[in-house]
Every structure is written in C-alpha cells, then in structure tokens.
Short mmCIF file of C-alpha atoms in Angstrom, two decimals:
data_model
loop_
_atom_site.label_atom_id
_atom_site.label_comp_id
_atom_site.label_asym_id
_atom_site.label_seq_id
_atom_site.Cartn_x
_atom_site.Cartn_y
_atom_site.Cartn_z
CA MET A 1 -10.44 -28.36 5.24
CA LEU A 2 -7.90 -25.40 7.20
CA TYR A 3 -4.91 -26.30 8.15
CA LYS A 4 -2.98 -25.98 11.22
CA ARG A 5 0.36 -24.06 12.08
CA GLU A 6 2.57 -25.98 13.19
CA TYR A 7 4.79 -22.85 15.87
CA GLY A 8 7.39 -20.83 14.98
CA LYS A 9 6.65 -22.01 11.01
CA GLU A 10 4.71 -20.89 7.93
CA GLN A 11 1.05 -20.53 7.47
CA PRO A 12 0.75 -23.31 5.15
CA TYR A 13 0.47 -22.88 1.52
CA ILE A 14 0.57 -24.85 -1.55
CA PRO A 15 4.40 -23.92 -3.51
CA LEU A 16 4.37 -22.83 -6.77
CA GLY A 17 7.96 -22.30 -7.54
CA ILE A 18 8.97 -19.02 -6.14
CA PHE A 19 4.96 -17.64 -5.10
CA LYS A 20 3.31 -19.74 -1.98
CA VAL A 21 -0.96 -19.65 -2.80
CA ARG A 22 -3.05 -19.68 -0.51
CA LEU A 23 -6.92 -19.25 -0.32
CA PRO A 24 -9.34 -18.54 2.86
CA ILE A 25 -10.54 -20.32 5.15
CA ILE A 26 -8.22 -23.20 3.46
CA HIS A 27 -4.66 -22.23 3.58
CA TYR A 28 -5.99 -19.04 6.77
CA LYS A 29 -8.64 -17.60 9.24
CA TRP A 30 -11.09 -15.24 7.55
CA GLU A 31 -10.75 -12.22 10.40
CA TRP A 32 -13.51 -10.72 10.26
CA SER A 33 -12.07 -7.53 11.86
CA GLU A 34 -10.45 -7.07 9.15
CA PHE A 35 -13.36 -7.81 6.84
CA PHE A 36 -15.33 -4.98 9.04
CA GLN A 37 -12.25 -2.18 8.01
CA ALA A 38 -11.95 -3.69 4.58
CA ILE A 39 -15.89 -2.57 3.61
CA LEU A 40 -15.95 0.80 4.96
CA MET A 41 -12.04 1.18 3.63
CA CYS A 42 -12.83 0.48 0.40
CA ALA A 43 -14.13 3.90 0.02
CA THR A 44 -9.53 4.98 -0.52
CA CYS A 45 -9.94 2.66 -3.08
CA LEU A 46 -13.38 4.35 -4.49
CA GLY A 47 -11.23 7.34 -4.47
CA ALA A 48 -10.12 6.94 -8.14
CA ILE A 49 -12.66 6.91 -10.40
CA PRO A 50 -12.87 11.35 -9.85
CA VAL A 51 -9.08 10.75 -10.85
CA LEU A 52 -9.87 8.34 -13.64
CA THR A 53 -12.66 10.41 -15.29
CA GLU A 54 -11.15 13.67 -14.94
CA VAL A 55 -7.36 12.99 -16.27
CA LEU A 56 -9.19 10.51 -19.43
CA GLY A 57 -12.01 11.77 -19.80
CA VAL A 58 -13.80 8.02 -19.39
CA SER A 59 -17.44 7.70 -17.67
CA ASN A 60 -17.77 7.27 -13.81
CA ASP A 61 -19.36 3.05 -15.10
CA ILE A 62 -16.21 3.23 -17.12
CA ALA A 63 -14.85 3.97 -13.75
CA TRP A 64 -15.68 2.38 -11.90
CA SER A 65 -15.25 -0.66 -13.77
CA MET A 66 -11.72 0.14 -13.84
CA VAL A 67 -11.88 -0.04 -9.98
CA ILE A 68 -13.31 -3.21 -10.13
CA ILE A 69 -11.00 -5.15 -12.34
CA ASN A 70 -7.78 -3.25 -9.78
CA GLY A 71 -9.35 -4.70 -6.94
CA ILE A 72 -9.37 -8.31 -8.33
CA LEU A 73 -5.65 -8.05 -9.51
CA TYR A 74 -5.27 -6.64 -5.38
CA VAL A 75 -6.27 -10.24 -4.44
CA LEU A 76 -2.55 -11.76 -6.14
CA HIS A 77 -1.06 -10.37 -2.97
CA SER A 78 -2.12 -12.89 -0.89
CA LEU A 79 -3.30 -15.67 -3.32
CA LEU A 80 0.40 -16.02 -4.06
CA GLY A 81 2.13 -15.23 -0.29
CA ASP A 82 2.97 -11.85 -0.61
CA PRO A 83 2.24 -10.92 2.94
CA VAL A 84 0.86 -7.17 2.75
CA VAL A 85 -1.64 -5.65 2.01
CA PRO A 86 -0.54 -4.15 -2.36
CA GLY A 87 -1.76 -0.17 -3.39
CA TRP A 88 -1.40 1.70 -5.67
CA ILE A 89 1.89 3.95 -6.19
CA THR A 90 -0.02 6.07 -4.07
CA PRO A 91 2.82 9.44 -4.30
CA SER A 92 3.00 9.04 -8.20
CA ILE A 93 0.07 10.32 -9.07
CA PRO A 94 0.56 13.86 -9.52
CA LEU A 95 3.79 13.35 -11.30
CA THR A 96 1.46 11.09 -13.78
CA ILE A 97 -1.13 13.64 -13.76
CA ALA A 98 1.93 15.78 -14.98
CA PHE A 99 2.92 13.81 -17.07
CA LEU A 100 -0.19 12.65 -18.79
CA SER A 101 -1.48 16.84 -19.11
CA ASN A 102 1.59 16.79 -21.89
CA TYR A 103 -0.74 14.07 -24.00
CA ILE A 104 -4.13 15.62 -25.67
CA ILE A 105 -7.16 13.96 -23.16
CA GLY A 106 -8.64 11.00 -25.49
CA VAL A 107 -6.47 8.60 -27.81
CA GLU A 108 -2.93 10.14 -27.46
CA ARG A 109 -3.55 10.72 -23.60
CA THR A 110 -4.95 7.28 -23.19
CA GLN A 111 -1.46 5.23 -25.02
CA ALA A 112 1.22 7.86 -23.73
CA LEU A 113 0.05 5.37 -19.60
CA VAL A 114 -0.77 2.64 -21.47
CA ALA A 115 2.71 2.66 -22.20
CA LEU A 116 4.10 4.25 -18.58
CA GLN A 117 2.28 1.71 -17.03
CA LEU A 118 3.62 -1.36 -19.11
CA GLU A 119 7.25 0.00 -19.19
CA VAL A 120 6.29 0.76 -15.56
CA GLY A 121 5.00 -3.40 -15.84
CA ILE A 122 8.62 -4.47 -17.53
CA ILE A 123 10.95 -2.88 -14.00
CA PHE A 124 9.29 -4.95 -11.58
CA LEU A 125 8.99 -8.16 -14.02
CA ILE A 126 12.54 -7.97 -14.15
CA PHE A 127 13.67 -6.55 -11.28
CA GLY A 128 12.02 -9.35 -10.10
CA ILE A 129 13.26 -12.49 -12.33
CA THR A 130 17.01 -11.63 -11.89
CA GLY A 131 16.50 -11.48 -7.72
CA MET A 132 17.80 -7.77 -8.13
CA ALA A 133 14.76 -7.02 -6.03
CA SER A 134 15.66 -8.55 -2.77
CA LYS A 135 19.42 -7.84 -3.59
CA VAL A 136 18.94 -4.22 -4.09
CA ILE A 137 16.52 -4.53 -0.28
CA THR A 138 19.51 -5.53 1.23
CA ASN A 139 22.40 -4.30 -0.17
CA VAL A 140 21.18 -0.74 0.03
CA PRO A 141 22.80 1.48 2.84
CA ARG A 142 20.14 2.14 5.96
CA SER A 143 20.55 5.58 5.52
CA LEU A 144 19.09 5.60 2.02
CA LYS A 145 16.09 3.55 3.09
CA ALA A 146 15.30 5.49 5.71
CA GLY A 147 15.76 8.36 3.38
CA ILE A 148 13.26 7.31 1.22
CA LEU A 149 10.83 6.08 3.68
CA LEU A 150 11.35 9.89 5.14
CA GLY A 151 10.90 11.39 1.60
CA ALA A 152 7.40 8.84 0.80
CA GLY A 153 6.28 9.85 4.58
CA ILE A 154 6.98 13.70 4.39
CA ALA A 155 4.67 13.76 0.50
CA SER A 156 2.07 12.32 1.68
CA ILE A 157 1.57 14.81 5.04
CA PHE A 158 2.66 18.00 2.89
CA GLY A 159 -0.33 16.89 -0.09
CA GLU A 160 -2.98 17.05 2.69
CA PHE A 161 -1.55 20.35 3.52
CA LYS A 162 -0.92 22.24 0.74
CA GLU A 163 -2.39 25.27 -1.07
CA GLY A 164 -5.45 23.54 -2.54
CA GLY A 165 -5.35 19.90 -0.19
CA ARG A 166 -7.72 18.01 1.07
CA PHE A 167 -7.69 19.41 4.68
CA GLY A 168 -8.97 23.14 3.08
CA ILE A 169 -11.24 21.20 1.83
CA TYR A 170 -12.64 18.76 4.52
CA PRO A 171 -10.58 20.68 7.26
CA ILE A 172 -13.02 18.63 10.17
CA ALA A 173 -13.78 15.94 8.45
CA VAL A 174 -10.49 15.17 7.96
CA THR A 175 -9.20 16.76 11.84
CA ALA A 176 -11.67 13.70 13.45
CA GLY A 177 -11.25 11.69 11.33
CA ILE A 178 -6.95 11.35 11.22
CA LEU A 179 -7.31 12.11 15.16
CA LEU A 180 -9.37 9.86 16.08
CA ALA A 181 -7.20 7.47 13.47
CA TYR A 182 -3.54 7.91 15.18
CA PHE A 183 -5.35 7.72 18.79
CA LEU A 184 -7.00 4.18 18.18
CA LEU A 185 -3.70 3.37 16.17
CA PHE A 186 -0.61 4.21 17.40
CA SER A 187 -1.16 6.02 20.62
CA HIS A 188 0.48 4.19 23.93
CA ARG A 189 -2.46 5.51 26.16
CA PHE A 190 -5.35 3.42 23.93
CA ARG A 191 -2.99 0.27 24.24
CA ALA A 192 -3.85 0.70 28.09
CA LEU A 193 -7.02 1.20 27.99
CA ARG A 194 -8.06 -1.41 26.08
CA LYS A 195 -5.48 -3.36 28.26
CA LYS A 196 -8.61 -2.87 31.39
CA ASN A 197 -11.65 -2.12 28.70
CA LYS A 198 -13.58 -5.03 26.70
CA PHE A 199 -15.67 -2.30 25.27
CA ILE A 200 -12.59 -0.45 24.56
CA ASP A 201 -10.91 -3.20 22.93
CA LYS A 202 -12.92 -4.30 20.50
CA LEU A 203 -13.15 -0.35 18.61
CA GLY A 204 -9.55 -1.08 18.54
CA SER A 205 -9.76 -4.15 16.62
CA PHE A 206 -11.50 -2.38 14.14
CA GLY A 207 -8.33 -0.56 12.64
CA MET A 208 -9.13 2.41 10.78
CA LEU A 209 -12.72 1.55 10.13
CA PRO A 210 -14.30 3.88 13.53
CA ALA A 211 -12.51 6.71 11.44
CA VAL A 212 -13.60 6.32 8.56
CA ALA A 213 -17.74 5.54 9.95
CA LEU A 214 -17.08 9.25 12.22
CA ALA A 215 -16.11 11.00 9.14
CA ILE A 216 -19.07 9.68 7.79
CA ILE A 217 -21.24 11.16 10.64
CA ILE A 218 -19.35 14.62 10.36
CA GLY A 219 -18.35 15.17 7.04
CA PRO A 220 -22.38 16.51 6.33
CA LEU A 221 -23.66 17.82 9.52
CA VAL A 222 -20.58 20.00 9.55
CA GLY A 223 -21.93 21.42 5.45
CA GLU A 224 -18.56 19.94 4.27
CA LEU A 225 -19.57 16.10 2.82
CA PRO A 226 -22.97 15.41 1.55
CA ILE A 227 -25.52 12.41 2.79
CA PRO A 228 -24.97 9.98 1.46
CA ASN A 229 -27.96 7.83 -0.96
CA ILE A 230 -27.68 3.67 -0.25
CA GLU A 231 -28.90 2.26 -3.20
CA ILE A 232 -30.91 -1.44 -2.07
CA GLY A 233 -32.25 -2.18 -5.40
CA THR A 234 -29.25 -3.94 -7.56
CA PHE A 235 -26.74 -5.79 -5.36
CA ILE A 236 -23.34 -6.42 -8.09
CA LYS A 237 -21.74 -3.60 -9.79
CA LEU A 238 -20.85 -6.10 -13.35
CA PRO A 239 -17.87 -4.02 -14.60
CA ASP A 240 -18.33 -2.67 -18.80
CA ILE A 241 -14.72 -4.96 -19.24
CA ALA A 242 -16.10 -4.51 -23.09
CA GLY A 243 -16.74 -0.89 -22.70
CA ILE A 244 -13.11 -0.03 -20.59
CA ILE A 245 -11.58 -3.01 -24.08
CA LYS A 246 -13.34 -0.60 -26.63
CA THR A 247 -12.29 2.90 -24.88
CA LEU A 248 -8.78 1.75 -22.93
CA SER A 249 -6.99 -0.88 -24.76
CA PRO A 250 -4.06 -0.45 -27.20
CA PHE A 251 -5.20 -3.35 -28.69
CA SER A 252 -9.38 -0.83 -29.83
CA ILE A 253 -6.95 2.34 -29.40
CA GLY A 254 -3.97 1.38 -30.99
CA PHE A 255 -0.46 0.93 -29.63
CA PRO A 256 1.88 4.08 -28.59
CA SER A 257 4.73 5.07 -30.55
CA LEU A 258 8.08 4.51 -30.38
CA SER A 259 8.30 8.22 -29.41
CA VAL A 260 5.33 7.98 -26.64
CA PHE A 261 8.13 4.90 -25.16
CA ILE A 262 10.38 7.16 -25.27
CA GLN A 263 8.96 10.26 -23.51
CA ALA A 264 7.71 7.57 -20.54
CA VAL A 265 10.97 6.13 -19.39
CA PRO A 266 12.83 9.22 -17.24
CA MET A 267 8.46 9.06 -15.77
CA ALA A 268 8.05 5.08 -15.26
CA VAL A 269 11.72 5.14 -13.50
CA MET A 270 10.89 8.00 -11.23
CA ALA A 271 6.87 5.54 -10.46
CA TYR A 272 9.62 2.12 -8.93
CA ILE A 273 12.06 4.29 -7.76
CA ILE A 274 8.88 5.76 -5.47
CA ALA A 275 7.89 2.15 -5.13
CA PHE A 276 10.85 1.04 -4.70
CA GLY A 277 10.40 2.85 -0.52
CA ASP A 278 6.81 0.26 -0.77
CA PHE A 279 9.56 -2.56 -0.66
CA VAL A 280 12.11 -1.12 1.98
CA THR A 281 8.85 -0.21 4.48
CA SER A 282 7.14 -3.40 3.67
CA GLU A 283 10.67 -5.11 4.56
CA SER A 284 10.39 -2.90 7.81
CA LEU A 285 6.29 -3.93 9.06
CA VAL A 286 7.55 -7.33 8.50
CA ASN A 287 10.92 -7.74 10.32
CA GLU A 288 8.30 -5.40 13.29
CA SER A 289 5.78 -8.16 12.84
CA ASN A 290 8.18 -11.33 13.44
CA ASN A 291 9.81 -9.32 16.61
CA SER A 292 6.85 -9.62 17.46
CA ARG A 293 5.25 -13.00 17.93
CA GLN A 294 7.18 -16.00 17.72
CA ASP A 295 3.99 -18.98 16.86
CA GLU A 296 4.21 -17.85 12.61
CA LEU A 297 6.99 -17.33 10.86
CA ILE A 298 6.07 -14.32 8.01
CA ASP A 299 8.31 -14.57 4.54
CA PHE A 300 7.97 -11.41 1.96
CA ASN A 301 10.28 -12.21 -0.64
CA ALA A 302 10.66 -8.48 -1.88
CA ASN A 303 11.98 -10.09 -6.17
CA ARG A 304 8.37 -11.89 -5.55
CA SER A 305 6.03 -8.53 -5.19
CA ASN A 306 7.96 -7.65 -7.34
CA LEU A 307 6.83 -10.03 -9.43
CA VAL A 308 3.60 -10.42 -8.55
CA SER A 309 3.34 -6.28 -8.81
CA ALA A 310 5.01 -6.88 -12.40
CA VAL A 311 1.38 -9.45 -13.16
CA ARG A 312 -0.94 -6.56 -11.96
CA ASN A 313 0.57 -3.66 -14.16
CA LEU A 314 1.30 -5.58 -17.67
CA ILE A 315 -2.62 -6.65 -17.76
CA GLN A 316 -3.76 -3.12 -16.44
CA GLY A 317 -1.34 -1.57 -18.91
CA LEU A 318 -2.71 -3.96 -21.54
CA PHE A 319 -6.93 -3.66 -20.84
CA SER A 320 -7.73 -1.13 -18.27
CA PRO A 321 -4.92 1.33 -18.30
CA TYR A 322 -5.01 3.11 -14.35
CA THR A 323 -3.20 5.88 -13.29
CA GLN A 324 -3.16 6.09 -10.51
CA LEU A 325 -0.67 2.73 -10.74
CA SER A 326 -0.28 -0.97 -9.54
CA GLY A 327 1.99 -0.20 -6.25
CA PRO A 328 3.45 -3.28 -3.80
CA LEU A 329 2.11 -1.57 -0.53
CA TRP A 330 -1.24 0.89 0.95
CA ALA A 331 1.49 1.52 3.64
CA ALA A 332 -1.49 2.67 7.15
CA VAL A 333 -4.29 -0.47 6.05
CA THR A 334 -0.76 -3.18 6.29
CA ALA A 335 0.97 -0.89 9.34
CA SER A 336 -2.62 -0.93 11.06
CA ILE A 337 -3.08 -5.15 10.55
CA SER A 338 0.44 -5.29 11.93
CA GLN A 339 -0.20 -2.83 14.91
CA ARG A 340 -3.19 -5.94 15.44
CA TYR A 341 -1.85 -8.45 14.83
CA LYS A 342 1.12 -7.18 17.12
CA ASP A 343 -2.04 -8.38 19.78
CA GLY A 344 -1.27 -11.79 19.89
CA LYS A 345 -3.03 -14.80 18.78
CA LYS A 346 -5.76 -14.51 20.42
CA ALA A 347 -6.48 -10.86 17.93
CA MET A 348 -5.02 -11.96 14.63
CA ASP A 349 -4.48 -15.65 14.16
CA SER A 350 -2.04 -15.49 10.82
CA LEU A 351 -0.91 -11.58 9.12
CA VAL A 352 -1.30 -13.22 5.98
CA GLY A 353 -4.99 -14.54 7.26
CA GLY A 354 -5.05 -10.59 8.35
CA MET A 355 -3.79 -9.06 4.85
CA GLY A 356 -5.57 -11.86 2.89
CA THR A 357 -8.95 -10.82 3.76
CA PHE A 358 -8.68 -7.96 3.91
CA ARG A 359 -8.29 -7.63 -0.06
CA TRP A 360 -10.42 -10.11 -0.72
CA THR A 361 -13.28 -8.60 0.99
CA THR A 362 -12.90 -5.20 -0.68
CA MET A 363 -12.80 -6.59 -4.57
CA LEU A 364 -16.56 -7.55 -2.93
CA ALA A 365 -17.25 -4.54 -1.88
CA VAL A 366 -16.04 -1.67 -4.22
CA ALA A 367 -18.24 -3.88 -6.62
CA THR A 368 -20.60 -4.00 -4.11
CA ILE A 369 -23.50 -1.45 -4.50
CA PRO A 370 -25.35 -0.31 -1.00
CA ILE A 371 -21.53 -0.09 -0.31
CA VAL A 372 -20.40 1.81 -2.70
CA THR A 373 -22.78 4.31 -2.46
CA LEU A 374 -23.00 4.89 1.48
CA VAL A 375 -18.75 5.69 1.08
CA GLN A 376 -19.59 7.56 -2.19
CA PRO A 377 -19.56 11.15 -0.41
CA VAL A 378 -16.72 10.29 2.23
CA LEU A 379 -14.56 9.52 -0.58
CA PRO A 380 -11.60 12.12 -0.50
CA VAL A 381 -11.81 12.43 3.28
CA ALA A 382 -10.81 8.35 3.03
CA LEU A 383 -8.06 8.77 1.46
CA SER A 384 -7.01 11.72 2.95
CA LEU A 385 -6.88 9.72 5.93
CA THR A 386 -4.91 7.09 4.30
CA LEU A 387 -2.47 9.16 3.06
CA LEU A 388 -2.14 10.53 6.24
CA VAL A 389 -2.23 7.84 8.22
CA GLN A 390 0.99 6.46 5.63
CA GLY A 391 3.28 9.75 6.16
CA TYR A 392 3.57 8.59 10.06
CA ILE A 393 4.32 5.57 9.27
CA CYS A 394 7.07 6.34 6.72
CA THR A 395 7.81 8.68 8.68
CA ARG A 396 8.13 6.61 12.65
CA LEU A 397 10.25 3.51 10.35
CA ALA A 398 12.38 6.53 8.59
CA MET A 399 14.05 7.43 11.84
CA ASP A 400 13.72 3.67 13.26
CA ILE A 401 16.15 2.68 10.72
CA CYS A 402 18.31 4.90 10.80
CA GLU A 403 21.41 3.84 13.16
CA THR A 404 24.12 7.30 13.52
CA GLU A 405 24.41 10.51 13.45
CA THR A 406 24.70 10.33 9.75
CA ASP A 407 22.30 8.42 8.83
CA LYS A 408 20.40 10.79 9.87
CA GLY A 409 21.87 13.48 8.24
CA ILE A 410 21.09 12.23 5.29
CA ALA A 411 17.56 10.75 5.12
CA GLY A 412 16.61 14.43 6.46
CA VAL A 413 18.44 15.84 2.76
CA MET A 414 17.48 13.06 0.85
CA GLY A 415 13.70 13.48 2.43
CA THR A 416 13.44 17.10 1.52
CA VAL A 417 14.65 17.31 -2.44
CA ILE A 418 12.67 14.40 -2.34
CA VAL A 419 9.50 16.19 -1.37
CA ALA A 420 10.78 19.37 -3.22
CA LYS A 421 12.29 18.39 -6.68
CA SER A 422 11.91 15.23 -7.14
CA ALA A 423 12.69 10.97 -5.58
CA ALA A 424 14.96 11.11 -9.28
CA TRP A 425 16.68 14.14 -7.45
CA GLY A 426 16.88 12.98 -3.66
CA LEU A 427 17.28 9.55 -4.68
CA ALA A 428 20.95 10.96 -6.94
CA VAL A 429 21.98 13.51 -3.84
CA GLY A 430 21.46 10.43 -1.14
CA ILE A 431 23.96 8.33 -3.06
CA ILE A 432 26.93 11.12 -3.69
CA MET A 433 25.93 12.80 0.58
CA TYR A 434 26.59 8.53 1.36
CA VAL A 435 29.98 8.84 -0.91
CA LEU A 436 31.14 11.67 0.61
CA LEU A 437 29.87 10.99 4.76
CA SER A 438 29.88 7.36 5.07
CA GLY A 439 33.69 6.48 4.78
CA ARG A 440 34.88 2.87 5.24
CA LYS A 441 34.69 2.72 9.22
CA THR A 442 31.67 4.11 9.60
CA VAL A 443 30.42 1.59 6.52
CA LYS A 444 31.53 -1.26 9.26
CA ALA A 445 30.12 0.11 11.78
CA GLU A 446 26.93 -0.20 9.70
CA GLU A 447 27.32 -3.70 8.87
CA LYS A 448 28.70 -5.01 12.25
CA VAL A 449 25.43 -3.30 13.72
CA GLU A 450 23.20 -4.59 11.26
CA SER A 451 25.06 -8.17 11.30
CA SER A 452 24.24 -7.87 15.16
CA ILE A 453 20.48 -7.37 15.02
CA SER A 454 20.33 -9.70 12.09
CA GLU A 455 21.73 -12.34 15.22
CA ILE A 456 19.05 -11.13 18.15
CA ASP A 457 16.45 -11.40 15.26
CA LYS A 458 17.25 -15.24 14.53
CA LYS A 459 18.15 -16.45 18.20
CA SER A 460 14.19 -14.91 19.09
CA LEU A 461 12.36 -16.08 16.63
CA LEU A 462 14.10 -19.91 18.00
CA LYS A 463 13.09 -19.16 20.95
#
C-alpha cells in the first residue's frame, strides 16, 4: 500500500531516531524516468573497476564484486532518509591514488587504504553523532562555502581537459555527450521547447541518459570506443564475497600498523574537507528544490548524511576497501533529478522517490550482466560526462551563494588554491582571507541577508 503525502508535508516514513526509513513503492512512487536513466548511468559506477584493478592489483572479477557491494551500500541513503543520490568522494581519487603509491602494491597498499577509509568513516561518524555537521554547514561563511564549491567544480573540469585527461583520449565522444547533457539539463531554450513538443518533453525527462546513449553510439562510429559485446547467457553476477574478504579484508590480511594509521591522517582529513563540499552542494540543491515547489517539504540533515556515509566507509574499510571512498553525493545525477523535480508534480511526485528509484536501480544494474557488457566500453566517457556536469553545477552554485564582492573574491582565490595545491591549502587560505577581509560590518550584513532569505523561504513554504 502506497502512503500518500499531505500537501506541504514530508513524504511518509517510518521514524527511527534521526533516520527516516522509506521503502520504494510503499513510501514513494517508483519513478520510471530515473529507472531508465540509472540503467545506463551505472556505467559511471562501473568505472571504478579499472581503478581498483590497477591500484590494488585485484582481478577484474573481484573489482566487479566490489562495485556490486558498493552499489548495495548506496541504497542506505534513500532507505534511511537522505534525499540525495550518494556517490564517491570523487575529487579525492587522484589524491588517494598518490597516497597509496607510497606503498608496495599488495598487502601493504591494501592496509594503507584500510587505514584511510576507516579514518574517513570515523570522521564522518564523529561529525554525525556530535551534531557538528549541521552546525558547520549552517555557520560556515558564504564565501568559504562558495570557495569549496568553486574548487570542486574547477577541479572536476580541469581533470578532464588537462594533459592525459579523458577528453584527449575520447574527444569526439566526450564533446558530443557533454554538449547534449548541458543542453538537456541546463538550456533555457530546451525548457521552452519541452512546453511545445511532447517528444522533446519526454526526452528531457530522462536526464543524462540520452547523453550517455549518444556516446555509446558515436564512440564506436568514430573509432574511439569498441562496439559493445553484450552477453545474454548468465543474467545476474553474484559478488565473490569470500574472495574479497580473503584478498582485501584486514580480518584476513591483517590490520594496518599504528604508523600506517598515523600516515593516513592528513589524507583522511583532506578527503573529509572535500566531502564537506558535497554537503554544501546537497544543502544548496535541496534548498532550490524546496523553493521550487510547495507541495512537498524535503528534509536534508547533514548529521544524518554524515552517519550514513560513516556506516558505508566503515563497512568497506573492514571488508572491501574502496579507492573511491564513500561520499555523500553524486552531484551530477542529484542535480539532474532535482531539475526534473522542478518541472512539477506530474513530472515527479516526490524528490525522495526520484533519488531512491535511481539508487535501487543502479544497485541491480551493476549486477546485471547484459547491462554491464552493454555499457562496459563507454565507462571512461560516462565518468567524464558526470564529472563535467558536476563541474558546471558546482561553479553555478558557488556563484549563486556569493552575496557580496568580498565573497566573490575570496571564493575565487580559495577555489584556485584548492585546484593548484590541495583542499587543505585552499581551506586555510580561505579562512585567512575571510578573517582579513570580512570585518564585523560585513559579517553582520551577511547575517542580515541570510536572515531575510530564511524568512522568505519560510513564508514560501507556508503558502
């Protein structure tokens, strides 16, 4: 039986402390557009396979099994009331790989990853349990929030276009895919066309799906990607849990030494600083969705998101350490679903329904052999597209957050330092600039603006 939402209220749920348990079909409608989008977008999730095999030296079968387990853990967010699509701590991946390269591939490197992921999980846990996460999100100045978002956005785009980036390897497929993705997701002209044509409106309801499909078609035609070799024999891939535990779990290979845990601390802190940008992005996207419609109240709680992210990282650190780590947000897809949600209740009944449908579907898709073999050739291009869309979203949100000229200047410098040096350097520079440039009058003016915006938001929700 489907529980119906009262106008202006939250989607029904089963209360469980800070968590809000929701099951698909029972607590929210199944959104078919997100279902079909997830089938092809699972290619990005599967993009972890070549990284895992190269960095950890595991077999393709073990890496695929690790992706399936990661997909199961993704579902925890929508299951426990987090209204976003979770993902990796994507910008930290090159930093994580650089950290792991200091250790010999095999047991030594795996133990270093175990130490890192367990520490990241503990940081998430501390911020979630103490309630510090929500306080930090609320009290961090706009200029610093914008700087974090700007740094994450520029890093995502720069990584694809720099020497050795995926754009140089798949220029035609990436160009065609990203132009279509930008047009479908962000073009005002396309939104106007959707109102006039039913086919175009339907096309727009599938988010990034058409862009990935176009890359699958164009890539082989121009010789940048191989033709998919779809396997239709065995239908479901069962993860080799015993093999993963034997190869990677600290219960089998031994726990890292104290010195390795100490060496991993700076990288763990940087990973959380980067993930903090995802919380800022999540809050911004949810606020935009709340302001766009009055029929549903969407509750984003940074403490809850931290706790779920902590559980994922701790489980993986103990049984299936993951080079991508477990982050609170897949910005590109969350924004894509949020964009369709803004089209009204006919387009999507509930935001949590769209987010939940997507993640339940990817959980199944990454274990479905015909789907995996279909999208396997396009894995690097799909990853490139999602990073380029994430870059657009983060830079746009960063500019929206800025209220004053000082905000813009601090954000610009801070974002650049994040890309050029590291997240830790960028945060330090941002804090110093904020203290130097934002006097008490500026702070009071910002608080007054935030108070006014908050009052407007409250009034719009009560209409």
